[in-house]
CSV table of C-alpha atoms in Angstrom, one decimal:
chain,number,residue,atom,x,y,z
A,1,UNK,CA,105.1,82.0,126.9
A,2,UNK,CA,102.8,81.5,123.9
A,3,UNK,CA,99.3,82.3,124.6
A,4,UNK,CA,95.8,82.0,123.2
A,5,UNK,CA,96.4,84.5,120.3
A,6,UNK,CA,100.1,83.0,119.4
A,7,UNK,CA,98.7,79.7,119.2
A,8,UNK,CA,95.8,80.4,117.3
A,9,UNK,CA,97.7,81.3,114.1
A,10,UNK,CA,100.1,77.8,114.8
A,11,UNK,CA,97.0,76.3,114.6
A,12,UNK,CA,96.0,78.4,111.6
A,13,UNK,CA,99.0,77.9,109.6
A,14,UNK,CA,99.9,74.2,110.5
A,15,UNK,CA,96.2,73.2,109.5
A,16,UNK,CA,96.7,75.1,106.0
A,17,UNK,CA,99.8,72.8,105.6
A,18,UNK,CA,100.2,69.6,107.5
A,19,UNK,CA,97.0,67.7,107.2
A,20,UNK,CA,97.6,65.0,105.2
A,21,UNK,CA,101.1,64.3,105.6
A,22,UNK,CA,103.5,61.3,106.4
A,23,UNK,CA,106.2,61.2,108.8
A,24,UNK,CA,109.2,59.7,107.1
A,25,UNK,CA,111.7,60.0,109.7
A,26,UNK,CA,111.9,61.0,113.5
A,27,UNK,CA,114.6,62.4,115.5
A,28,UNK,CA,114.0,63.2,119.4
A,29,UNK,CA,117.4,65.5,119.8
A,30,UNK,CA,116.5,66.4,123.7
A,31,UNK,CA,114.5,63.8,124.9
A,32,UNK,CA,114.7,65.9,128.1
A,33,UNK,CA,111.4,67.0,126.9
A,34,UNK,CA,109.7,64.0,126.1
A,35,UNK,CA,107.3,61.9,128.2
A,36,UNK,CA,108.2,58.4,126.6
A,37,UNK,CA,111.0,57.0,126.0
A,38,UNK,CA,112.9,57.5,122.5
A,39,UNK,CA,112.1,54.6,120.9
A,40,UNK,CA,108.6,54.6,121.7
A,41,UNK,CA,108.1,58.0,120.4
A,42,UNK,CA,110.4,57.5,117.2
A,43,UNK,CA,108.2,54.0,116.8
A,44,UNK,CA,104.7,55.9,117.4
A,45,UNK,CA,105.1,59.0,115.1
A,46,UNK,CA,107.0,57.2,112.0
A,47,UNK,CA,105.3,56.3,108.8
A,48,UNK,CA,101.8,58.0,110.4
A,49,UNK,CA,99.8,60.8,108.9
A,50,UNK,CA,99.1,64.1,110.7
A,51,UNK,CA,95.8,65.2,111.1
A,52,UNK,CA,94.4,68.5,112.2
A,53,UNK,CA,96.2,70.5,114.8
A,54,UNK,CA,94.4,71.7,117.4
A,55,UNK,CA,94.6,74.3,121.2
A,56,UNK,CA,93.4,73.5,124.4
A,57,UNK,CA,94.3,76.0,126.6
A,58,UNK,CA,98.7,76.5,126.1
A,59,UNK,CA,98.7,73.1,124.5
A,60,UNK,CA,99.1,71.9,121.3
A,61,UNK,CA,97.5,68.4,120.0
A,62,UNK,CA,98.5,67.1,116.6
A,63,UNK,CA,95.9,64.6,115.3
A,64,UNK,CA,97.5,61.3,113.9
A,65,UNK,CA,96.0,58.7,111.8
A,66,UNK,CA,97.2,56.2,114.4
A,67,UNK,CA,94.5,57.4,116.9
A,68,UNK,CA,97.4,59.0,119.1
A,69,UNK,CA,97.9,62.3,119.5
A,70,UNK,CA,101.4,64.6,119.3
A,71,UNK,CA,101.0,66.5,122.4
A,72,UNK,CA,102.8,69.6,123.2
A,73,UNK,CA,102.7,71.6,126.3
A,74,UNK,CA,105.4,74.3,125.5
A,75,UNK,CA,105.8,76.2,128.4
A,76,UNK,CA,107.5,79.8,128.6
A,77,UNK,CA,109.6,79.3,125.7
A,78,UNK,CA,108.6,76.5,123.5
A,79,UNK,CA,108.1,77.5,119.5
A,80,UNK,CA,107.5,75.4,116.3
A,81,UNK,CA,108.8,75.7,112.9
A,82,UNK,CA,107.7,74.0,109.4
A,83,UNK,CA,110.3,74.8,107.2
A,84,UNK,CA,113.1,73.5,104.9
A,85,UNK,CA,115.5,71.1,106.0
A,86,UNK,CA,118.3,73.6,105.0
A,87,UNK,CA,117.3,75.9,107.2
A,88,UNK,CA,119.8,76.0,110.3
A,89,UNK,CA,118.4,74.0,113.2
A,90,UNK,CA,118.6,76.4,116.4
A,91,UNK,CA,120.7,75.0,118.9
A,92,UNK,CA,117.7,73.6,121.7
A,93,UNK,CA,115.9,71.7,118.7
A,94,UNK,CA,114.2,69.2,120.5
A,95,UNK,CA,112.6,67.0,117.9
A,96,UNK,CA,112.3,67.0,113.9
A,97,UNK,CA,109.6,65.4,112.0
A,98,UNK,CA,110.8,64.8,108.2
A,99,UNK,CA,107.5,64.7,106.4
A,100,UNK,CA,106.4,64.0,103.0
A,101,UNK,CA,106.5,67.5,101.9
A,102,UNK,CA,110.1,67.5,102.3
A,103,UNK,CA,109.8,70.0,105.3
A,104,UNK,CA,110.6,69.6,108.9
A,105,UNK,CA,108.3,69.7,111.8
A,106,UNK,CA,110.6,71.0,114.5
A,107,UNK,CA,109.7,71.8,118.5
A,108,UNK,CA,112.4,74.1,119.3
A,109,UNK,CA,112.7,75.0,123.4
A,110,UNK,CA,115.5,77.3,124.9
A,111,UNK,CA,115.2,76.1,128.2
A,112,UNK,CA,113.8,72.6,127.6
A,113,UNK,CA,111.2,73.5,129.9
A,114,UNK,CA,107.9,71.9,127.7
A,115,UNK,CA,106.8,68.6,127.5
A,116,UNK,CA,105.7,66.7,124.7
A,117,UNK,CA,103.4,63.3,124.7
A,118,UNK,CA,102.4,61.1,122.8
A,119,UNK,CA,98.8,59.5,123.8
A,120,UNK,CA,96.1,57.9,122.7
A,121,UNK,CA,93.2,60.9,121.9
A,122,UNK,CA,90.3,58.7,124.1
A,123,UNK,CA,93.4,58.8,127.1
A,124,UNK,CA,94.6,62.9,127.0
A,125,UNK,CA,93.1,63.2,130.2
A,126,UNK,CA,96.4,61.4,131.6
A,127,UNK,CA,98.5,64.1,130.8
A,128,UNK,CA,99.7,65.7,133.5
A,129,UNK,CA,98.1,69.1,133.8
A,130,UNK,CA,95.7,68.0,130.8
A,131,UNK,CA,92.5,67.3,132.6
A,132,UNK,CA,93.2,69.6,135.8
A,133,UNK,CA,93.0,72.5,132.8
A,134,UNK,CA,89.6,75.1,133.2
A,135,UNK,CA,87.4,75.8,130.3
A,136,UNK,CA,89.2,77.5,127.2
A,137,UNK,CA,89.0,81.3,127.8
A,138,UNK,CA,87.4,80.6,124.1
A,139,UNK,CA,85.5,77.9,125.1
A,140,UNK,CA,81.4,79.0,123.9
A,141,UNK,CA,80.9,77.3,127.0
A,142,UNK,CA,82.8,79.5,128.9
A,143,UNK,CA,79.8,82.4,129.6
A,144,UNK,CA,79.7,85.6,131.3
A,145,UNK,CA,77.6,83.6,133.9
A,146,UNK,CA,80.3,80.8,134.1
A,147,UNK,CA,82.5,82.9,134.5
A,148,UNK,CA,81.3,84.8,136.9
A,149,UNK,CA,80.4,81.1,138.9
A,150,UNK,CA,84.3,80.0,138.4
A,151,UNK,CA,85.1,83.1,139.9
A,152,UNK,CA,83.6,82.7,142.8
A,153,UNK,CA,85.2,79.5,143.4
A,154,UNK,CA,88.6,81.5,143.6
A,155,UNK,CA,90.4,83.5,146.4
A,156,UNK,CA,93.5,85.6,145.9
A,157,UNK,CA,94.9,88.4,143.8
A,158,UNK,CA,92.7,88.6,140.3
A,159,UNK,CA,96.1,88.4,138.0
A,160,UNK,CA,97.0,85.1,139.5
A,161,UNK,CA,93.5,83.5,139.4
A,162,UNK,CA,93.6,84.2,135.4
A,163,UNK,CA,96.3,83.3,134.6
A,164,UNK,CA,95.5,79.3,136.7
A,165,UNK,CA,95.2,77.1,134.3
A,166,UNK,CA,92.7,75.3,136.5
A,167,UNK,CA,90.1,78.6,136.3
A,168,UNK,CA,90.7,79.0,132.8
A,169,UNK,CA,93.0,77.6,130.5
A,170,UNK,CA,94.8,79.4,127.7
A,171,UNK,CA,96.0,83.1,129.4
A,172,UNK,CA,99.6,84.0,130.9
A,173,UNK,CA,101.1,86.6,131.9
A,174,UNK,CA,101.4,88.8,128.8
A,175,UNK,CA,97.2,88.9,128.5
A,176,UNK,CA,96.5,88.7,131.6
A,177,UNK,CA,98.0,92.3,132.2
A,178,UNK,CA,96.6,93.0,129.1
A,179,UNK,CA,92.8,92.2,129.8
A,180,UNK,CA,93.1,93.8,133.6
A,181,UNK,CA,94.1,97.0,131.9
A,182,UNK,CA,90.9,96.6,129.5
A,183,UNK,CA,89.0,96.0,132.7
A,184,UNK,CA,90.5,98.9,134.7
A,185,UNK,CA,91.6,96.7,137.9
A,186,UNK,CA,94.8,96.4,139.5
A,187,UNK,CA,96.6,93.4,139.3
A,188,UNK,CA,96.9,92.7,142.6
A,189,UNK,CA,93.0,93.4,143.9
A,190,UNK,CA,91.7,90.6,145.8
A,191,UNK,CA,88.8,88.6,143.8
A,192,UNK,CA,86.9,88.9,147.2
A,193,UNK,CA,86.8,92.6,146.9
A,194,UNK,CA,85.9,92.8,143.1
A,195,UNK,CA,82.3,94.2,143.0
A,196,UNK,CA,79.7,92.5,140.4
A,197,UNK,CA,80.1,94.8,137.8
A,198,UNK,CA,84.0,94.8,138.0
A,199,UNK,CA,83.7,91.1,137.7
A,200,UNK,CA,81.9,90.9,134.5
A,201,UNK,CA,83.8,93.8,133.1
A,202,UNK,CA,87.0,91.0,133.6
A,203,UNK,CA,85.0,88.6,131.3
A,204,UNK,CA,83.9,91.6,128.5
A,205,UNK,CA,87.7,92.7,128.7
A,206,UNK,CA,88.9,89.0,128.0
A,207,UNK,CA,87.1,88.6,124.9
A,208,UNK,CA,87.6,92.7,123.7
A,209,UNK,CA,91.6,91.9,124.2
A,210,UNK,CA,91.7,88.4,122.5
A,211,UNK,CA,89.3,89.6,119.7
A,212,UNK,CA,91.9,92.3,118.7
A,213,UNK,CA,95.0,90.4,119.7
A,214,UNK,CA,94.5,87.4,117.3
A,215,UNK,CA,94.1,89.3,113.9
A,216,UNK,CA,97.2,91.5,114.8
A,217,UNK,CA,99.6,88.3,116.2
A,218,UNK,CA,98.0,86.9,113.0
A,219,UNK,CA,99.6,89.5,110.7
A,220,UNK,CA,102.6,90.0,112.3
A,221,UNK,CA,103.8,86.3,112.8
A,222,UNK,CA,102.3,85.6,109.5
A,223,UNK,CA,103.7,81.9,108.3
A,224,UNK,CA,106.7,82.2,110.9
A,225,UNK,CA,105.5,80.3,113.4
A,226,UNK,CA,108.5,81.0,115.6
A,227,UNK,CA,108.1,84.2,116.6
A,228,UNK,CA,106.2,85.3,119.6
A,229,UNK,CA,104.8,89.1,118.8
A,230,UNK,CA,104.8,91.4,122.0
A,231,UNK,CA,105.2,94.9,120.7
A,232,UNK,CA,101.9,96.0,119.8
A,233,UNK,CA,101.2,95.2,123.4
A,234,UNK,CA,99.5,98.4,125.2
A,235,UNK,CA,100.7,98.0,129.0
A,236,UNK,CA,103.1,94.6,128.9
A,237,UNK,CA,106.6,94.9,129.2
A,238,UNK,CA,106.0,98.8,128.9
A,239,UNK,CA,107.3,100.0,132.1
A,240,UNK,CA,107.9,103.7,132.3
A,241,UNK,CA,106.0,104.6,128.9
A,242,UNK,CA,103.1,106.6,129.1
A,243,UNK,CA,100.0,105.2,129.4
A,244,UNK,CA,98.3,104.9,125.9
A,245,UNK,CA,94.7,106.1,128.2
A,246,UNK,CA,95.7,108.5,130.2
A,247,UNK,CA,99.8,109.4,129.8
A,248,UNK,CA,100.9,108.4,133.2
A,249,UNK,CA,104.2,106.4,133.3
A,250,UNK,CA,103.4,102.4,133.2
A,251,UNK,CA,104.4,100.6,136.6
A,252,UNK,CA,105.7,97.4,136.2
A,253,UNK,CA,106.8,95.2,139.3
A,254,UNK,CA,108.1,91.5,139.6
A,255,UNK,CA,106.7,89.8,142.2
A,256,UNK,CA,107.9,86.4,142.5
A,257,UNK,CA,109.9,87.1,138.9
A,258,UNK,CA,106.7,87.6,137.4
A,259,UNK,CA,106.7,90.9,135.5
A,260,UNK,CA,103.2,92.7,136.1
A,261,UNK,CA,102.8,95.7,134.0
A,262,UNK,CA,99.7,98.3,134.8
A,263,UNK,CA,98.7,101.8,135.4
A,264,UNK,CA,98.2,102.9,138.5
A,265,UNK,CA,96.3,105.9,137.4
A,266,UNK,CA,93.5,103.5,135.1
A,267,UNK,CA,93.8,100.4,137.3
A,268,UNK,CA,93.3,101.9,141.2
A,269,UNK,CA,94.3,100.0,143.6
């Protein structure tokens, strides 16, 4: 699913282009996905101007001139594209924004698993999920010392407390394995038994990962907005490499089809 650092360049690129433009015509091809019915969504988003895009947690808010916002939650599979209307539409295109640059907006969704809203921006709290959502693992807000207090509040294995939405918003299942391999724990240590220390090396390895993930998803997605990069990745989806630390093979398990990737040697049980 895309993540903090995959959404961060969206934001990055769509805020260096779309600001500024007018929606000149709207198609909802799968309104499986939507959360209001065609016409209303066809009848909110055409003929208005988009405004800056912004993250909260894994969704994505396009500002609108109306007051609403385009709101997208795109779930495991959910990806956007700005390009030329030539360009072949993938097959699951959901919805396609004509704008005044001659470009198309498009939410594109493989298993027609996200959700897309369209609200008013003093009523996103109504969005299912929207105002259940923890800080922003970026929020400034977020401290080591609030973290360390949310953390307390949670029970259960440490990779499925970070990657709750309602602890903290943003991480899935890709970081997550990521930031407990920065931080040396297994993924499946109980938050009770985390020590102190352990518990603010979690917070120290959260920013360390997304503070070198960013630049690199940055570079390698570049303008295409599409693509989702996982390679440079140092434990996820690696099962059976060596370890990049220490050499020993990478475990990866899937409980409840969740792949978990870590090293059993660096991360102890």
């Amino acid at each position: 699913m895309p993540e903090i650092p995959d959404l961060e360049n969206v934001c990055a690129v769509f805020n260096a282009r779309l600001p500024g433009l007018r929606v000149e015509r709207v198609e909802l091809l799968r309104p499986i996905v939507a959360r209001v019915a065609r016409d209303e969504f066809e009848g909110r988003l055409r003929g208005i101007r988009l405004g800056q895009v912004r993250r909260r947690g894994k969704f994505l808010l396009f500002g609108l001139d109306s007051g609403d916002a385009l709101v997208v939650n795109p779930m495991l599979v959910g990806r956007f594209q700005h390009v030329e209307p030539a360009r072949k539409r993938p097959a699951r295109t959901c919805f396609a924004l004509t704008l005044s640059d001659g470009r198309e907006l498009r939410y594109v969704d493989d298993r027609f698993m996200g959700k897309v809203y369209v609200a008013p921006e003093d009523a996103l709290d109504e969005i299912p999920q929207f105002a259940e959502m923890g800080p922003d693992a970026l929020d400034p807000a977020l401290t080591e010392d609030a973290f360390i207090e949310r953390l307390r509040r949670h029970r259960g294995q440490v990779k499925n407390v970070l990657v709750n939405a309602r602890f903290m918003a943003g991480i899935g299942n890709a970081y997550a394995d990521e930031i407990l391999f920065v931080a040396g724990v297994h993924p499946f240590t109980k938050v009770a038994a985390l020590s102190e220390e352990r518990r603010r090396g979690l917070y120290r390895a959260l920013h360390a990962v997304l503070d070198w993930a960013i630049p690199i998803v940055a570079e390698q997605m570049g303008e295409e907005t599409d693509v989702k990069p996982r390679d440079f990745l140092r434990v996820h989806r690696k099962g059976g490499a060596p370890c990049p630390a220490c050499g020993h093979a990478i475990s990866e398990v899937s409980p409840g089809r969740r792949v978990t990737s870590f090293c059993r040697r660096c991360q102890p049980l």
